[in-house]
Amino acid sequence: MGDVKMRGLVTLKEILENTRKEGYAVGGFNFNSYEDAQGIINGAAEKNSPVILMASMGACKYIGLHQTVGMIKGMAASVDIPVCLHLDHATDKDFIKEAIKAGFSSVMIDASAQDFETNIRDTKEIVDFAKDYHCSVESELGKVGGKEENIVVSDEKATFTQPADVPRFVEETGIDALAIAFGSVHGFYKSEPKLDFERLEEIAKITDCPLVLHGGTGIPVEDFKKCVKYGISKINVGTELKKTYTDTVRKMCNDLPEKEVDPRKYMGPVKDACAEVVKGKVDVFGSANKG
Ligand code: G3H
Ligand code: ZN
């Protein structure tokens, strides 16, 4: 810790800056508490990789908004890699503004359930607000299927991003990253993921705006590599870490003698388990030594 540079949080724009031209993606990893957050940072630091820590509105409410910022700032200050703190899939504009004021260095406004014009208007409102702060904005165009906390998009309602909509959306909103829908799904896949790489390639040709893949859990390594090759800059992984967390605690609890009551004994191993997941993803996304 002695010679660590004590960096502050970096924005999404800064952390994704070199991704496309250098051919790698930065992982956006969801956390819900101290152990998984510390594990994510530890895994990324071991690989000297930049990292994006993502808290949903639910996670922020559980941990506390200011507590979330304070905790991640403290963790970022103790490692020598770029760390971005991102509010994930937020649908409430007032909450997003509170998060920006509290010190998040990136937010996602998810107005994908709204019509195109409302999505543009709401996204632009957040982009304009964030301008006075050290904060980037991501927004979604099209609808990623599956379940992400309270956001549930059925197979019938999921819609792929239309390439023709992209230029206007990016220009009029002024976003720093664009979440696109091209076949990935939130949560566990019911069958083999079928990603529309042609659509991804087409979108990447149309815009320089960094592109985001949602629903990273369950995507095979070769598909991840293709995503990066065709222009994805940020890859979100949530469910896999949540499962890692609960599986580890469950296993530790079963292994513990009944008289053992120190939570650090069964929560502590979550850090190592989450760090292992992140290290594996960093190798696949190609972000090792980009820190
Ligand atoms: O925004 C979060 C991600 O898209 C996570 O997706 O839970 O399917 O890994 P996942
Ligand atoms: Zn997502």
Short mmCIF file of C-alpha atoms and ligand atoms in Angstrom, two decimals:
data_model
loop_
_atom_site.label_atom_id
_atom_site.label_comp_id
_atom_site.label_asym_id
_atom_site.label_seq_id
_atom_site.Cartn_x
_atom_site.Cartn_y
_atom_site.Cartn_z
CA MET A 1 0.00 0.00 0.00
CA GLY A 2 3.01 2.28 0.71
CA ASP A 3 3.86 3.32 -2.87
CA VAL A 4 0.32 3.21 -4.27
CA LYS A 5 -0.60 6.42 -6.16
CA MET A 6 -3.96 7.05 -4.41
CA ARG A 7 -5.97 7.59 -7.58
CA GLY A 8 -9.50 8.94 -7.41
CA LEU A 9 -12.39 7.43 -9.36
CA VAL A 10 -12.19 7.75 -13.14
CA THR A 11 -15.14 8.32 -15.45
CA LEU A 12 -16.51 5.71 -17.87
CA LYS A 13 -15.34 7.89 -20.76
CA GLU A 14 -11.79 7.86 -19.43
CA ILE A 15 -11.67 4.15 -18.64
CA LEU A 16 -13.02 3.12 -22.06
CA GLU A 17 -10.94 5.57 -24.06
CA ASN A 18 -8.41 3.14 -25.58
CA THR A 19 -10.56 0.02 -25.70
CA ARG A 20 -11.60 -0.04 -29.33
CA LYS A 21 -8.30 1.02 -30.84
CA GLU A 22 -6.31 -1.38 -28.63
CA GLY A 23 -8.80 -4.26 -29.00
CA TYR A 24 -9.90 -4.98 -25.44
CA ALA A 25 -12.97 -4.45 -23.25
CA VAL A 26 -13.24 -3.39 -19.63
CA GLY A 27 -15.42 -5.53 -17.35
CA GLY A 28 -18.35 -3.89 -15.58
CA PHE A 29 -19.00 -6.06 -12.52
CA ASN A 30 -22.09 -5.77 -10.31
CA PHE A 31 -21.57 -5.78 -6.54
CA ASN A 32 -24.00 -5.75 -3.63
CA SER A 33 -21.79 -5.53 -0.56
CA TYR A 34 -18.27 -5.12 0.78
CA GLU A 35 -16.98 -8.64 0.05
CA ASP A 36 -17.82 -8.89 -3.65
CA ALA A 37 -16.73 -5.27 -4.27
CA GLN A 38 -13.37 -5.90 -2.62
CA GLY A 39 -13.02 -9.18 -4.51
CA ILE A 40 -13.68 -7.43 -7.83
CA ILE A 41 -11.03 -4.79 -7.08
CA ASN A 42 -8.56 -7.40 -5.85
CA GLY A 43 -8.99 -9.54 -8.98
CA ALA A 44 -8.57 -6.55 -11.30
CA ALA A 45 -5.57 -5.24 -9.35
CA GLU A 46 -3.86 -8.64 -9.53
CA LYS A 47 -4.21 -8.51 -13.31
CA ASN A 48 -3.31 -4.81 -13.51
CA SER A 49 -6.62 -4.23 -15.29
CA PRO A 50 -8.90 -1.20 -15.23
CA VAL A 51 -12.25 -2.07 -13.66
CA ILE A 52 -15.81 -0.76 -13.49
CA LEU A 53 -17.73 -1.45 -10.29
CA MET A 54 -21.46 -1.36 -10.86
CA ALA A 55 -24.13 -0.79 -8.23
CA SER A 56 -27.81 -1.06 -9.08
CA MET A 57 -30.35 1.23 -7.42
CA GLY A 58 -31.21 -1.75 -5.19
CA ALA A 59 -27.57 -2.21 -4.17
CA CYS A 60 -27.23 1.52 -3.43
CA LYS A 61 -30.34 1.44 -1.27
CA TYR A 62 -29.09 -1.66 0.55
CA ILE A 63 -25.57 -0.33 1.23
CA GLY A 64 -26.55 3.36 1.38
CA LEU A 65 -25.79 5.81 -1.44
CA HIS A 66 -23.02 7.76 0.32
CA GLN A 67 -21.70 4.60 1.95
CA THR A 68 -21.36 3.04 -1.52
CA VAL A 69 -19.34 6.00 -2.81
CA GLY A 70 -17.17 6.18 0.32
CA MET A 71 -16.47 2.45 0.31
CA ILE A 72 -15.47 2.27 -3.36
CA LYS A 73 -13.40 5.48 -3.16
CA GLY A 74 -11.52 3.93 -0.25
CA MET A 75 -10.93 0.72 -2.18
CA ALA A 76 -9.83 2.63 -5.30
CA ALA A 77 -7.36 4.64 -3.26
CA SER A 78 -5.64 1.48 -2.06
CA VAL A 79 -4.85 0.04 -5.51
CA ASP A 80 -2.92 1.33 -8.50
CA ILE A 81 -5.46 0.69 -11.28
CA PRO A 82 -8.20 2.91 -12.78
CA VAL A 83 -11.50 2.31 -10.98
CA CYS A 84 -14.88 3.64 -12.18
CA LEU A 85 -17.98 3.59 -9.97
CA HIS A 86 -21.06 3.18 -12.14
CA LEU A 87 -24.77 3.32 -11.29
CA ASP A 88 -26.32 0.47 -13.29
CA HIS A 89 -29.75 0.35 -14.99
CA ALA A 90 -31.22 3.31 -13.16
CA THR A 91 -34.74 4.26 -14.17
CA ASP A 92 -35.40 7.03 -11.63
CA LYS A 93 -33.99 10.38 -12.78
CA ASP A 94 -34.06 11.92 -9.29
CA PHE A 95 -32.12 8.98 -7.90
CA ILE A 96 -29.58 9.26 -10.73
CA LYS A 97 -29.03 12.94 -9.94
CA GLU A 98 -28.53 12.10 -6.26
CA ALA A 99 -25.95 9.47 -7.24
CA ILE A 100 -24.11 11.96 -9.45
CA LYS A 101 -24.05 14.51 -6.63
CA ALA A 102 -22.88 11.81 -4.20
CA GLY A 103 -19.79 11.14 -6.35
CA PHE A 104 -20.52 8.31 -8.79
CA SER A 105 -18.15 8.67 -11.75
CA SER A 106 -20.62 7.10 -14.18
CA VAL A 107 -24.35 6.46 -14.37
CA MET A 108 -26.60 4.47 -16.67
CA ILE A 109 -30.00 5.95 -17.37
CA ASP A 110 -32.17 3.07 -18.52
CA ALA A 111 -35.07 4.64 -20.38
CA SER A 112 -35.17 1.76 -22.85
CA ALA A 113 -38.74 0.92 -21.85
CA GLN A 114 -39.84 4.37 -23.09
CA ASP A 115 -40.47 5.34 -26.69
CA PHE A 116 -37.52 6.56 -28.75
CA GLU A 117 -38.20 10.30 -28.31
CA THR A 118 -38.67 9.98 -24.52
CA ASN A 119 -35.51 7.88 -24.29
CA ILE A 120 -33.59 10.68 -26.06
CA ARG A 121 -35.15 13.40 -23.90
CA ASP A 122 -34.58 11.62 -20.55
CA THR A 123 -31.05 10.60 -21.47
CA LYS A 124 -30.16 14.14 -22.55
CA GLU A 125 -31.51 15.53 -19.29
CA ILE A 126 -29.09 13.30 -17.36
CA VAL A 127 -26.18 14.07 -19.70
CA ASP A 128 -26.79 17.82 -19.21
CA PHE A 129 -26.96 17.37 -15.44
CA ALA A 130 -23.79 15.26 -15.30
CA LYS A 131 -21.78 17.91 -17.21
CA ASP A 132 -21.15 19.87 -14.01
CA TYR A 133 -19.72 16.79 -12.32
CA HIS A 134 -16.90 14.32 -12.96
CA CYS A 135 -19.39 11.79 -14.29
CA SER A 136 -20.12 9.91 -17.55
CA VAL A 137 -23.47 8.68 -18.84
CA GLU A 138 -24.43 5.36 -20.47
CA SER A 139 -27.84 4.77 -22.02
CA GLU A 140 -29.61 1.83 -23.69
CA LEU A 141 -31.11 1.74 -27.16
CA GLY A 142 -33.22 -1.31 -27.97
CA LYS A 143 -34.30 -3.60 -25.14
CA VAL A 144 -32.06 -6.29 -23.64
CA GLY A 145 -34.23 -9.26 -22.63
CA GLY A 146 -34.28 -11.15 -19.32
CA LYS A 147 -34.38 -10.02 -15.70
CA GLU A 148 -32.15 -7.42 -14.06
CA GLU A 149 -33.43 -6.68 -10.55
CA ASN A 150 -36.87 -5.10 -11.03
CA ILE A 151 -36.47 -4.69 -14.79
CA VAL A 152 -38.03 -7.66 -16.53
CA VAL A 153 -38.13 -7.79 -20.32
CA SER A 154 -39.95 -10.81 -21.78
CA ASP A 155 -38.73 -12.51 -24.97
CA GLU A 156 -41.60 -10.89 -26.86
CA LYS A 157 -40.75 -7.39 -25.55
CA ALA A 158 -36.97 -7.65 -26.13
CA THR A 159 -36.00 -5.71 -29.25
CA PHE A 160 -32.66 -5.48 -31.01
CA THR A 161 -31.03 -2.08 -31.49
CA GLN A 162 -31.78 -0.67 -34.93
CA PRO A 163 -28.53 0.61 -36.47
CA ALA A 164 -30.43 3.42 -38.23
CA ASP A 165 -31.47 4.86 -34.83
CA VAL A 166 -27.92 5.00 -33.48
CA PRO A 167 -26.47 8.22 -35.01
CA ARG A 168 -29.35 10.43 -33.90
CA PHE A 169 -29.48 8.86 -30.44
CA VAL A 170 -25.74 9.31 -29.83
CA GLU A 171 -25.56 12.83 -31.26
CA GLU A 172 -28.66 14.28 -29.64
CA THR A 173 -28.04 12.79 -26.21
CA GLY A 174 -24.27 13.30 -26.03
CA ILE A 175 -23.78 10.00 -24.15
CA ASP A 176 -20.37 8.51 -23.32
CA ALA A 177 -21.36 4.85 -23.85
CA LEU A 178 -24.19 3.07 -25.65
CA ALA A 179 -25.75 -0.17 -24.40
CA ILE A 180 -27.00 -2.16 -27.36
CA ALA A 181 -29.33 -5.13 -27.70
CA PHE A 182 -28.12 -7.78 -30.13
CA GLY A 183 -29.12 -11.06 -28.53
CA SER A 184 -27.63 -11.05 -25.04
CA VAL A 185 -29.95 -11.60 -22.08
CA HIS A 186 -29.87 -10.60 -18.40
CA GLY A 187 -29.67 -13.52 -15.96
CA PHE A 188 -29.12 -17.14 -16.89
CA TYR A 189 -29.65 -18.14 -20.53
CA LYS A 190 -32.44 -20.63 -21.19
CA SER A 191 -30.53 -21.95 -24.22
CA GLU A 192 -27.27 -21.22 -26.07
CA PRO A 193 -26.81 -17.43 -26.49
CA LYS A 194 -27.24 -16.38 -30.11
CA LEU A 195 -25.56 -13.03 -30.62
CA ASP A 196 -26.12 -11.05 -33.80
CA PHE A 197 -22.50 -10.17 -34.59
CA GLU A 198 -23.39 -8.65 -37.96
CA ARG A 199 -25.61 -6.14 -36.20
CA LEU A 200 -22.84 -5.36 -33.71
CA GLU A 201 -20.33 -4.85 -36.52
CA GLU A 202 -22.72 -2.58 -38.38
CA ILE A 203 -23.37 -0.43 -35.28
CA ALA A 204 -19.65 -0.19 -34.51
CA LYS A 205 -19.03 1.08 -38.04
CA ILE A 206 -21.68 3.77 -37.65
CA THR A 207 -20.50 5.22 -34.32
CA ASP A 208 -17.32 5.82 -32.34
CA CYS A 209 -19.33 5.85 -29.12
CA PRO A 210 -18.08 3.00 -26.88
CA LEU A 211 -20.53 0.07 -27.04
CA VAL A 212 -21.69 -1.94 -24.04
CA LEU A 213 -22.67 -5.62 -23.86
CA HIS A 214 -25.21 -6.36 -21.13
CA GLY A 215 -25.97 -9.84 -19.85
CA GLY A 216 -22.41 -11.20 -19.73
CA THR A 217 -23.26 -14.21 -17.55
CA GLY A 218 -23.26 -17.41 -19.59
CA ILE A 219 -21.68 -16.05 -22.77
CA PRO A 220 -19.02 -18.46 -24.06
CA VAL A 221 -15.39 -17.29 -24.20
CA GLU A 222 -15.26 -17.37 -28.01
CA ASP A 223 -18.35 -15.14 -28.23
CA PHE A 224 -16.82 -12.67 -25.77
CA LYS A 225 -13.73 -12.51 -27.96
CA LYS A 226 -15.83 -11.87 -31.05
CA CYS A 227 -17.72 -9.11 -29.19
CA VAL A 228 -14.44 -7.37 -28.42
CA LYS A 229 -13.18 -7.88 -31.97
CA TYR A 230 -16.33 -6.35 -33.46
CA GLY A 231 -16.35 -3.29 -31.22
CA ILE A 232 -17.64 -3.91 -27.68
CA SER A 233 -15.78 -1.77 -25.11
CA LYS A 234 -17.54 -2.66 -21.85
CA ILE A 235 -18.87 -6.07 -20.80
CA ASN A 236 -21.30 -6.34 -17.89
CA VAL A 237 -21.26 -9.35 -15.62
CA GLY A 238 -23.65 -9.56 -12.68
CA THR A 239 -25.48 -12.84 -12.16
CA GLU A 240 -22.31 -14.96 -12.22
CA LEU A 241 -20.85 -12.97 -9.31
CA LYS A 242 -24.12 -13.07 -7.38
CA LYS A 243 -24.13 -16.86 -7.74
CA THR A 244 -20.46 -17.03 -6.76
CA TYR A 245 -21.29 -15.03 -3.64
CA THR A 246 -24.20 -17.19 -2.51
CA ASP A 247 -22.54 -20.49 -3.45
CA THR A 248 -19.44 -19.55 -1.45
CA VAL A 249 -21.39 -18.50 1.63
CA ARG A 250 -23.57 -21.60 1.43
CA LYS A 251 -20.53 -23.83 1.23
CA MET A 252 -18.73 -22.04 4.06
CA CYS A 253 -21.79 -22.19 6.29
CA ASN A 254 -22.10 -25.93 5.77
CA ASP A 255 -18.42 -26.37 6.58
CA LEU A 256 -18.56 -24.32 9.78
CA PRO A 257 -19.03 -25.94 13.15
CA GLU A 258 -22.32 -24.83 14.67
CA LYS A 259 -20.64 -22.87 17.47
CA GLU A 260 -18.73 -20.64 14.99
CA VAL A 261 -20.43 -17.24 14.84
CA ASP A 262 -17.80 -14.96 13.29
CA PRO A 263 -19.29 -13.75 9.94
CA ARG A 264 -15.82 -12.98 8.63
CA LYS A 265 -15.21 -16.73 8.56
CA TYR A 266 -17.96 -17.35 6.03
CA MET A 267 -18.12 -13.98 4.25
CA GLY A 268 -14.34 -13.54 3.85
CA PRO A 269 -13.90 -16.31 1.25
CA VAL A 270 -16.37 -14.47 -1.02
CA LYS A 271 -13.59 -11.97 -1.74
CA ASP A 272 -11.26 -14.65 -3.12
CA ALA A 273 -14.05 -16.37 -5.05
CA CYS A 274 -15.14 -13.10 -6.72
CA ALA A 275 -11.53 -12.14 -7.41
CA GLU A 276 -11.07 -15.45 -9.28
CA VAL A 277 -14.13 -14.76 -11.45
CA VAL A 278 -12.86 -11.28 -12.30
CA LYS A 279 -9.33 -12.50 -13.11
CA GLY A 280 -10.77 -15.05 -15.55
CA LYS A 281 -12.90 -12.41 -17.25
CA VAL A 282 -10.01 -9.93 -17.48
CA ASP A 283 -7.99 -12.55 -19.39
CA VAL A 284 -10.86 -13.10 -21.83
CA PHE A 285 -11.66 -9.38 -22.29
CA GLY A 286 -7.95 -8.62 -22.89
CA SER A 287 -7.74 -5.84 -20.29
CA ALA A 288 -4.83 -7.31 -18.26
CA ASN A 289 -1.94 -4.82 -17.95
CA LYS A 290 -4.09 -1.98 -19.31
CA GLY A 291 -4.31 -0.53 -15.81
O1 G3H B 1 -26.17 -4.53 -16.13
C1 G3H B 1 -25.79 -5.62 -15.71
C2 G3H B 1 -25.46 -6.70 -16.59
O2 G3H B 1 -25.98 -6.55 -17.84
C3 G3H B 1 -25.35 -8.05 -15.97
O3 G3H B 1 -25.94 -9.10 -16.70
O4 G3H B 1 -26.51 -10.46 -14.72
O5 G3H B 1 -26.72 -11.38 -17.01
O6 G3H B 1 -24.47 -10.98 -16.02
P1 G3H B 1 -25.90 -10.57 -16.08
ZN ZN B 2 -27.52 -4.89 -17.84
#
